Amino acid sequence: KHRICLVCAQKTNTMVFLVLLVVCDISVTQSSLICIYLCVVCLLQYKGMANLHVFEDWCGTSIAQLRKNLHYPLYPHNRTTVKKLAVSPSWTNYGLRIFGYIHPYTDGDFLFAVASDDNSEFWLSDDENPDNLKLRAYVGKTGREWTAPGEYGKYASQISDLIPLQKNNKYFFELIHKQNDKGTDHVEVAVSVSAVPGLIVCVCVCVRTDESSLKAADVNHIPQTIASHVTRLQRSSQTPPLGVDMLRADPRDSFHQVPLLDRVRLQGVLPDCIYNPSYSIKGYPLMRYQGLQFVHLMYVYPNDYTRLTHMENDNKCFYRGDPYYLERYGFSNYIQLDLPENEVKYKGTSNNECFCDVFKFKDNNHIGMEIQDNAIHIEEVGEGGEEDDAWVNQGFSEDEDYELTNRAVYDVEVKWCQTFQAKPLDLHALRSDWIDLKCNVSGNLLLEESEALSVVEAFMKKLNQKYPRQFSLEHIVNIEKKPDYSRGSRYLLELELLEASGRHLSLVQYIYVKRTEVWGSHKKQKAQGEELKLCNPYSFYWNPTAIVHFIIPVKNQARWVQQFISDMEEIYRTTGDQNFNVIITDYESSDMNIEEALQSSYLPRYQYLRLSGNFERSAGLQAGIDLITDDHSIVFLCDLHIHFPPGFIDTVRKHCVEGHMAFAPIVMRLNCGATPLEPDGYWEVNGFGLLGIYKSDLDSIGGMNTKEFTDRWGGEDWELLDRILQGGLEVARLYLRNFFHYFHSKRGMWNPMLSRKTNFKGTDTS
């Protein structure tokens, strides 16, 4: 009944032979015996492990979606090993990359097969060189494909062609898997050799690199292959994906590259005037978090397309209607149905009924019969009925086919000729400058074109009076209006000018339009032929050379710190702007040497401060603020998970005015699986944690509140906002194009605590 099998394995480093006696059932197949032998050899000679990299918190089902992950493939959440190519961690929304070397146990032609839920790819090189990888087998490309565990024959792509391998060689392989939040997660690879029929889930593998002693920031050993490599975000065409108009090219995006017209040359173009807006609440007592009510939006021209139209299927708050009504009735109240020509009005008919020719079905001399609820009736199946009767619930039985096809069933009459009228709808004009905390897709307020053009025309007239025939208006890049309904409105003009010499210059200037006592608004002045009263708001000007300090407190966020440094390097390469400084305060991070990473970077300026104890955001920010010696520089309280547009530093400078104004740009939070080129998400209208303010102004209001907000955060931004407004400053609030917050979960953030339910050993998961 039993047979004894002798399996020998050699441990090469000590030349010790292991003799293993295996008592097997007589029915054990040859492939199973080979599998036993193979696993013993792997365990002793090759350690029987492969590198496993885990990318958590990433939605989607396709491998293409995994490759869009910001950290793929160099900065996984976890780096560990796996003993066999069959993994099921019982988790959701993740991607796996398993790689190493395969050691054939014999010469021959091999078949490899892969199964997974959801998509997966198995790559194998012709030799040990990762550069020679080839895709051998896969489950799907679109994300809709999946298999049950061990199901290798569902798709033709799951099984590879015959691959000749030699026993004494090793071959680099890579297994990639993407799992969403549904189904039983698994991925496995099986192998078969032509000499032995049948598939066996037993592949002799070994690690490419022992990562047990490496930090998360050590990535030079990670292979970048044709299957997995770093790709830069870039638009494939001028047409934005998903219909996101914000991604279209806009002159604002590259305006920082145009040389700036010196402010000295603008002196005397407009007279100076006292700037004392009526909405200043300096010294006004505020209740905790009441300052939010005193922050108003600005108007912009031309349209910057910050309205998230591609997200309005999920959120129609822009239309100001009752959500329940919009969901049920749509926009029927926006239209007025036309009455048909030659209408014959009958008693009891409504105005919306038309009597044009329509196609009607006739049966038994009845026309236009109404559909009744019981027009189609399927008898219920009682308990204990025949098995075939159960099909009634799924559709129609054979006995019912004839009966049902002869019942009188009529389509609803469709009024194809119905026309309607709709008035032009400008919902932007109906919006106020109050911040709507319940609507996170609306975007910036739009300034009327006539108003924008009249202000620019008046300014260019004054400029030409000062410099006759020296400047001409080439392009209106951007205009921002801050209304003051009591005293006047402030405008930021960003114009591209053409000098007489042919040189293009950028003009960025704050101007003020006074409110007259007679008419009260410049539009009525214009209607009466009066000239707009433009002036320079006294001491209200921006400094184009001010140093901007980005301050970030961190703890064990290696992959995000490295990404932030790379983003800052990219801004430096793109703009050549040296007047910014990166300050990182580090709460004893153990996953990377941040100071060393800063030293090896291409950043023009940086500062590093190591702190001890638990992570405290307010204290970490204040420690960074205290490192700044120039009171006339700008502090930007930053977050680690941000994607910056190229001209962001200049944008901060333009909207921070010392003694007058701080800047709180509104960031777009990306959804799980979204990227800056496919930006599904919403505007973070509630948060003020991303804030630019002059060091002198921040010091004057007391800096960060480190007493109340220690090792917790949430609310410290609103508390700081209260003090900024009470200090007499205003806060510029603007939806900023291409300014994104990357999705990340808070599981294990800063102080990771893992449940025993997971099979992975984590470091940090931000």
Short mmCIF file of C-alpha atoms in Angstrom, two decimals, residues 157-521:
data_model
loop_
_atom_site.label_atom_id
_atom_site.label_comp_id
_atom_site.label_asym_id
_atom_site.label_seq_id
_atom_site.Cartn_x
_atom_site.Cartn_y
_atom_site.Cartn_z
CA SER A 157 -3.49 34.16 -22.00
CA GLN A 158 -3.08 32.34 -18.68
CA ILE A 159 -0.73 29.59 -19.95
CA SER A 160 2.60 30.37 -21.54
CA ASP A 161 4.19 28.80 -24.58
CA LEU A 162 6.86 26.16 -24.07
CA ILE A 163 9.99 27.79 -22.65
CA PRO A 164 13.32 25.89 -22.80
CA LEU A 165 15.17 26.12 -19.48
CA GLN A 166 18.41 24.55 -18.31
CA LYS A 167 19.02 23.03 -14.91
CA ASN A 168 22.30 24.78 -14.12
CA ASN A 169 21.03 28.28 -14.96
CA LYS A 170 18.84 30.73 -13.09
CA TYR A 171 16.19 32.93 -14.66
CA PHE A 172 14.88 36.28 -13.43
CA PHE A 173 11.11 36.43 -13.04
CA GLU A 174 8.53 38.99 -12.01
CA LEU A 175 4.94 38.40 -10.89
CA ILE A 176 2.64 41.45 -10.68
CA HIS A 177 -0.83 41.39 -9.16
CA LYS A 178 -3.57 44.00 -8.62
CA GLN A 179 -6.47 43.48 -6.24
CA ASN A 180 -9.48 45.72 -5.60
CA ASP A 181 -11.88 45.65 -2.66
CA LYS A 182 -14.04 42.74 -3.84
CA GLY A 183 -13.66 39.00 -4.13
CA THR A 184 -11.21 36.49 -2.67
CA ASP A 185 -7.76 37.90 -3.28
CA HIS A 186 -5.15 35.46 -4.57
CA VAL A 187 -2.39 35.08 -7.13
CA GLU A 188 -0.51 31.88 -7.95
CA VAL A 189 1.85 30.48 -10.57
CA ALA A 190 1.97 26.82 -11.61
CA VAL A 191 4.60 25.08 -13.72
CA SER A 192 4.78 21.98 -15.85
CA VAL A 193 7.64 20.33 -17.67
CA SER A 194 7.01 18.50 -20.91
CA ALA A 195 8.49 15.26 -19.54
CA VAL A 196 5.98 15.20 -16.65
CA PRO A 197 2.31 15.81 -17.47
CA GLY A 198 0.13 18.07 -15.30
CA LEU A 199 0.58 21.42 -13.56
CA ILE A 200 2.13 21.65 -10.12
CA VAL A 201 2.13 24.74 -7.92
CA CYS A 202 5.77 24.30 -6.97
CA VAL A 203 8.36 26.69 -8.37
CA CYS A 204 11.93 26.79 -7.05
CA VAL A 205 12.69 30.47 -6.40
CA CYS A 206 15.25 32.55 -4.55
CA VAL A 207 15.53 36.19 -3.58
CA ARG A 208 17.37 38.65 -5.76
CA THR A 209 18.43 40.83 -2.82
CA ASP A 210 18.25 40.31 0.93
CA GLU A 211 16.37 43.43 2.07
CA SER A 212 16.10 42.60 5.77
CA SER A 213 18.75 45.12 6.80
CA LEU A 214 17.83 47.87 4.31
CA LYS A 215 15.82 51.02 5.01
CA ALA A 216 12.76 52.03 3.03
CA ALA A 217 14.74 54.77 1.28
CA ASP A 218 17.36 52.30 0.01
CA VAL A 219 16.13 51.58 -3.50
CA ASN A 220 19.21 51.18 -5.70
CA HIS A 221 18.95 47.40 -5.52
CA ILE A 222 15.33 47.30 -6.78
CA PRO A 223 15.29 46.23 -10.43
CA GLN A 224 13.60 48.54 -12.90
CA THR A 225 12.43 46.43 -15.78
CA ILE A 226 10.21 46.65 -18.82
CA ALA A 227 7.46 45.30 -16.56
CA SER A 228 8.06 47.73 -13.69
CA HIS A 229 9.87 51.02 -14.01
CA VAL A 230 9.47 54.64 -13.00
CA THR A 231 7.43 56.66 -15.49
CA ARG A 232 7.04 60.42 -15.52
CA LEU A 233 3.59 61.94 -15.66
CA GLN A 234 2.95 63.46 -19.05
CA ARG A 235 -0.01 64.29 -21.21
CA SER A 236 -0.36 62.09 -24.25
CA SER A 237 -2.30 64.69 -26.24
CA GLN A 238 -3.91 68.09 -26.04
CA THR A 239 -7.24 66.46 -25.26
CA PRO A 240 -7.53 66.06 -21.49
CA PRO A 241 -8.56 62.63 -20.21
CA LEU A 242 -11.98 62.12 -18.65
CA GLY A 243 -13.12 65.50 -19.96
CA VAL A 244 -11.21 67.41 -17.27
CA ASP A 245 -10.93 70.93 -18.68
CA MET A 246 -8.60 71.97 -15.85
CA LEU A 247 -5.91 69.83 -17.49
CA ARG A 248 -5.99 71.83 -20.72
CA ALA A 249 -3.02 74.06 -21.40
CA ASP A 250 -3.53 77.51 -19.90
CA PRO A 251 -1.30 80.62 -20.09
CA ARG A 252 -1.36 80.75 -16.29
CA ASP A 253 0.62 77.51 -16.13
CA SER A 254 3.70 78.91 -17.88
CA PHE A 255 3.38 82.60 -17.05
CA HIS A 256 6.20 82.32 -14.49
CA GLN A 257 8.60 81.83 -17.40
CA VAL A 258 7.91 85.30 -18.86
CA PRO A 259 10.36 87.97 -17.58
CA LEU A 260 8.77 90.28 -15.03
CA LEU A 261 8.42 94.01 -15.66
CA ASP A 262 10.30 95.81 -12.90
CA ARG A 263 7.98 97.41 -10.36
CA VAL A 264 10.13 100.54 -10.43
CA ARG A 265 8.98 101.23 -13.99
CA LEU A 266 5.36 101.16 -12.79
CA GLN A 267 5.87 103.93 -10.26
CA GLY A 268 3.84 106.97 -11.19
CA VAL A 269 1.51 105.11 -13.54
CA LEU A 270 -1.23 105.25 -10.91
CA PRO A 271 -1.54 107.48 -7.85
CA ASP A 272 -1.21 105.95 -4.41
CA CYS A 273 -4.24 105.62 -2.18
CA ILE A 274 -4.90 104.43 1.35
CA TYR A 275 -5.93 100.79 1.50
CA ASN A 276 -8.19 100.03 4.45
CA PRO A 277 -10.81 97.42 3.49
CA SER A 278 -14.08 97.43 5.37
CA TYR A 279 -13.99 93.67 5.93
CA SER A 280 -10.94 93.85 8.21
CA ILE A 281 -11.85 92.59 11.71
CA LYS A 282 -8.68 93.56 13.55
CA GLY A 283 -9.28 93.35 17.29
CA TYR A 284 -12.79 91.98 16.81
CA PRO A 285 -13.56 89.27 19.40
CA LEU A 286 -14.18 85.91 17.75
CA MET A 287 -15.54 82.70 19.11
CA ARG A 288 -13.41 79.62 18.48
CA TYR A 289 -13.40 78.75 14.76
CA GLN A 290 -15.68 81.69 13.89
CA GLY A 291 -13.05 83.18 11.59
CA LEU A 292 -14.15 80.86 8.81
CA GLN A 293 -17.22 83.07 8.35
CA PHE A 294 -15.03 86.05 7.47
CA VAL A 295 -13.09 84.41 4.64
CA HIS A 296 -14.47 85.08 1.19
CA LEU A 297 -13.62 83.80 -2.27
CA MET A 298 -12.15 85.87 -5.07
CA TYR A 299 -13.38 86.26 -8.64
CA VAL A 300 -11.16 85.26 -11.56
CA TYR A 301 -11.00 85.99 -15.29
CA PRO A 302 -10.73 84.28 -17.70
CA ASN A 303 -12.32 80.98 -16.77
CA ASP A 304 -9.69 78.75 -15.17
CA TYR A 305 -11.96 75.68 -15.32
CA THR A 306 -11.51 74.79 -11.68
CA ARG A 307 -15.13 73.66 -11.58
CA LEU A 308 -14.97 69.86 -11.37
CA THR A 309 -17.54 69.16 -14.06
CA HIS A 310 -16.35 65.57 -14.44
CA MET A 311 -17.37 64.86 -10.83
CA GLU A 312 -20.90 66.25 -11.06
CA ASN A 313 -22.49 62.89 -11.75
CA ASP A 314 -21.77 62.19 -8.10
CA ASN A 315 -22.37 65.68 -6.74
CA LYS A 316 -24.71 68.21 -8.38
CA CYS A 317 -24.44 70.78 -5.59
CA PHE A 318 -23.33 73.44 -8.09
CA TYR A 319 -26.92 73.66 -9.34
CA ARG A 320 -28.20 74.76 -5.93
CA GLY A 321 -31.20 72.45 -6.14
CA ASP A 322 -32.53 69.98 -3.66
CA PRO A 323 -30.43 66.82 -4.15
CA TYR A 324 -33.49 64.59 -3.81
CA TYR A 325 -35.43 66.63 -6.40
CA LEU A 326 -32.52 66.66 -8.86
CA GLU A 327 -32.08 62.92 -8.50
CA ARG A 328 -35.76 62.22 -9.07
CA TYR A 329 -36.84 64.87 -11.57
CA GLY A 330 -33.59 66.06 -13.11
CA PHE A 331 -33.72 69.50 -14.74
CA SER A 332 -37.34 69.44 -15.87
CA ASN A 333 -38.00 72.77 -14.15
CA TYR A 334 -35.30 74.43 -16.30
CA ILE A 335 -37.29 73.97 -19.52
CA GLN A 336 -40.64 75.18 -20.85
CA LEU A 337 -42.32 72.86 -23.31
CA ASP A 338 -43.55 74.37 -26.57
CA LEU A 339 -47.17 73.96 -27.60
CA PRO A 340 -47.54 72.08 -30.90
CA GLU A 341 -48.82 73.84 -34.00
CA ASN A 342 -52.56 73.50 -34.73
CA GLU A 343 -53.07 72.25 -31.20
CA VAL A 344 -56.57 71.18 -30.37
CA LYS A 345 -57.08 71.83 -26.68
CA TYR A 346 -59.43 69.46 -24.98
CA LYS A 347 -60.88 69.68 -21.58
CA GLY A 348 -58.83 67.75 -19.09
CA THR A 349 -55.57 67.87 -21.06
CA SER A 350 -52.46 69.61 -19.82
CA ASN A 351 -50.43 72.28 -21.60
CA ASN A 352 -47.57 69.84 -22.03
CA GLU A 353 -49.53 67.38 -24.18
CA CYS A 354 -48.98 67.58 -27.93
CA PHE A 355 -50.98 65.83 -30.64
CA CYS A 356 -48.40 65.39 -33.34
CA ASP A 357 -48.15 62.21 -35.38
CA VAL A 358 -46.64 59.39 -33.41
CA PHE A 359 -46.23 55.70 -34.07
CA LYS A 360 -48.77 53.68 -32.13
CA PHE A 361 -49.22 49.98 -31.83
CA LYS A 362 -52.70 48.58 -32.65
CA ASP A 363 -54.21 45.42 -31.28
CA ASN A 364 -57.87 44.35 -31.19
CA ASN A 365 -58.87 47.81 -32.44
CA HIS A 366 -57.57 49.47 -29.28
CA ILE A 367 -55.15 52.34 -29.61
CA GLY A 368 -52.95 53.86 -26.95
CA MET A 369 -54.01 51.63 -24.11
CA GLU A 370 -52.18 52.28 -20.87
CA ILE A 371 -49.77 49.78 -19.43
CA GLN A 372 -51.14 48.16 -16.31
CA ASP A 373 -49.05 46.77 -13.51
CA ASN A 374 -50.60 43.36 -14.06
CA ALA A 375 -50.23 43.37 -17.83
CA ILE A 376 -47.44 40.82 -17.48
CA HIS A 377 -48.03 38.29 -14.76
CA ILE A 378 -45.88 35.36 -13.77
CA GLU A 379 -47.35 33.00 -11.24
CA GLU A 380 -45.33 32.52 -8.12
CA VAL A 381 -43.68 29.20 -7.43
CA GLY A 382 -44.94 27.60 -4.26
CA GLU A 383 -42.87 25.66 -1.84
CA GLY A 384 -42.19 22.07 -2.78
CA GLY A 385 -42.70 22.72 -6.50
CA GLU A 386 -40.87 20.99 -9.30
CA GLU A 387 -37.23 21.92 -9.86
CA ASP A 388 -38.01 23.23 -13.34
CA ASP A 389 -40.51 25.68 -11.87
CA ALA A 390 -37.64 27.61 -10.33
CA TRP A 391 -36.79 28.88 -13.80
CA VAL A 392 -39.93 31.01 -13.66
CA ASN A 393 -38.14 33.37 -11.31
CA GLN A 394 -35.26 33.65 -13.78
CA GLY A 395 -37.42 34.34 -16.85
CA PHE A 396 -40.15 32.45 -18.73
CA SER A 397 -40.87 28.76 -18.86
CA GLU A 398 -41.65 27.02 -22.12
CA ASP A 399 -45.33 26.67 -21.19
CA GLU A 400 -45.68 30.40 -20.68
CA ASP A 401 -43.98 31.59 -23.87
CA TYR A 402 -47.05 31.39 -26.06
CA GLU A 403 -49.38 32.83 -23.47
CA LEU A 404 -47.19 35.83 -22.76
CA THR A 405 -46.51 36.69 -26.37
CA ASN A 406 -50.24 36.99 -27.04
CA ARG A 407 -51.05 39.28 -24.17
CA ALA A 408 -51.81 42.92 -24.98
CA VAL A 409 -48.66 44.88 -24.19
CA TYR A 410 -48.22 48.47 -25.41
CA ASP A 411 -45.28 50.86 -25.43
CA VAL A 412 -45.55 54.26 -23.86
CA GLU A 413 -46.41 56.95 -26.37
CA VAL A 414 -43.28 59.01 -27.13
CA LYS A 415 -43.70 62.62 -28.22
CA TRP A 416 -40.79 62.80 -30.62
CA CYS A 417 -41.93 66.17 -31.93
CA GLN A 418 -41.87 67.87 -28.54
CA THR A 419 -39.72 71.01 -28.48
CA PHE A 420 -38.96 73.37 -25.64
CA GLN A 421 -37.49 76.71 -24.65
CA ALA A 422 -34.70 77.34 -22.16
CA LYS A 423 -33.23 80.62 -21.06
CA PRO A 424 -29.42 81.01 -21.05
CA LEU A 425 -28.25 79.74 -17.71
CA ASP A 426 -25.29 81.35 -15.95
CA LEU A 427 -25.08 79.76 -12.54
CA HIS A 428 -21.74 81.44 -11.84
CA ALA A 429 -23.54 84.78 -11.75
CA LEU A 430 -25.83 83.48 -9.02
CA ARG A 431 -23.00 82.46 -6.70
CA SER A 432 -21.83 84.60 -3.80
CA ASP A 433 -18.30 84.92 -2.46
CA TRP A 434 -19.22 83.07 0.71
CA ILE A 435 -17.46 79.73 1.10
CA ASP A 436 -19.93 76.90 0.66
CA LEU A 437 -18.62 74.12 2.88
CA LYS A 438 -21.21 71.70 1.50
CA CYS A 439 -20.19 72.00 -2.16
CA ASN A 440 -16.73 70.70 -3.04
CA VAL A 441 -16.86 70.72 -6.86
CA SER A 442 -17.76 74.33 -7.67
CA GLY A 443 -14.38 76.00 -8.31
CA ASN A 444 -13.52 79.69 -8.48
CA LEU A 445 -16.05 82.47 -8.96
CA LEU A 446 -15.94 83.97 -12.45
CA LEU A 447 -15.49 87.67 -13.05
CA GLU A 448 -17.69 89.19 -15.75
CA GLU A 449 -15.78 89.75 -18.97
CA SER A 450 -17.05 93.32 -19.39
CA GLU A 451 -15.80 94.27 -15.95
CA ALA A 452 -12.40 92.65 -16.51
CA LEU A 453 -11.91 94.32 -19.88
CA SER A 454 -12.91 97.75 -18.59
CA VAL A 455 -10.38 97.57 -15.75
CA VAL A 456 -7.59 96.43 -18.09
CA GLU A 457 -8.50 99.10 -20.61
CA ALA A 458 -8.36 101.81 -17.94
CA PHE A 459 -4.99 100.57 -16.69
CA MET A 460 -3.44 100.32 -20.16
CA LYS A 461 -4.59 103.86 -20.84
CA LYS A 462 -2.67 105.08 -17.78
CA LEU A 463 0.37 102.99 -18.73
CA ASN A 464 0.44 104.44 -22.25
CA GLN A 465 0.19 107.95 -20.84
CA LYS A 466 3.34 107.26 -18.82
CA TYR A 467 5.13 105.37 -21.64
CA PRO A 468 3.68 106.40 -25.01
CA ARG A 469 3.90 103.67 -27.67
CA GLN A 470 6.27 101.55 -25.54
CA PHE A 471 3.89 98.81 -24.43
CA SER A 472 1.02 96.99 -26.06
CA LEU A 473 -1.27 94.42 -24.50
CA GLU A 474 -0.48 90.95 -25.82
CA HIS A 475 -2.65 88.80 -23.57
CA ILE A 476 -4.79 88.96 -20.45
CA VAL A 477 -3.42 86.01 -18.50
CA ASN A 478 -5.26 86.35 -15.21
CA ILE A 479 -7.33 88.84 -13.24
CA GLU A 480 -8.45 88.34 -9.66
CA LYS A 481 -10.97 90.54 -7.90
CA LYS A 482 -11.47 90.96 -4.18
CA PRO A 483 -14.71 92.94 -3.78
CA ASP A 484 -15.31 95.44 -1.02
CA TYR A 485 -18.89 96.57 -1.47
CA SER A 486 -18.47 99.53 0.88
CA ARG A 487 -15.23 101.11 -0.33
CA GLY A 488 -14.17 99.56 -3.63
CA SER A 489 -12.55 96.49 -5.14
CA ARG A 490 -8.96 95.29 -5.33
CA TYR A 491 -7.68 93.63 -8.50
CA LEU A 492 -4.61 91.58 -9.28
CA LEU A 493 -3.66 92.16 -12.91
CA GLU A 494 -1.48 89.59 -14.66
CA LEU A 495 -0.89 90.82 -18.20
CA GLU A 496 1.52 89.80 -20.91
CA LEU A 497 2.90 92.93 -22.57
CA LEU A 498 4.85 93.39 -25.77
CA GLU A 499 7.58 95.98 -25.51
CA ALA A 500 8.47 98.17 -28.48
CA SER A 501 11.73 96.24 -28.77
CA GLY A 502 9.75 93.04 -29.34
CA ARG A 503 10.45 91.57 -25.91
CA HIS A 504 7.62 89.90 -24.00
CA LEU A 505 7.18 91.00 -20.38
CA SER A 506 4.83 90.00 -17.60
CA LEU A 507 3.06 92.64 -15.57
CA VAL A 508 1.79 91.53 -12.16
CA GLN A 509 0.31 94.42 -10.20
CA TYR A 510 -2.29 95.03 -7.50
CA ILE A 511 -4.58 97.97 -8.21
CA TYR A 512 -7.57 99.45 -6.44
CA VAL A 513 -10.80 100.77 -7.95
CA LYS A 514 -12.50 103.21 -5.62
CA ARG A 515 -16.22 103.16 -5.06
CA THR A 516 -17.75 106.52 -5.89
CA GLU A 517 -20.37 108.10 -3.69
CA VAL A 518 -22.79 108.66 -6.55
CA TRP A 519 -22.92 105.32 -8.32
CA GLY A 520 -21.22 102.90 -5.99
CA SER A 521 -19.81 100.59 -8.63
#
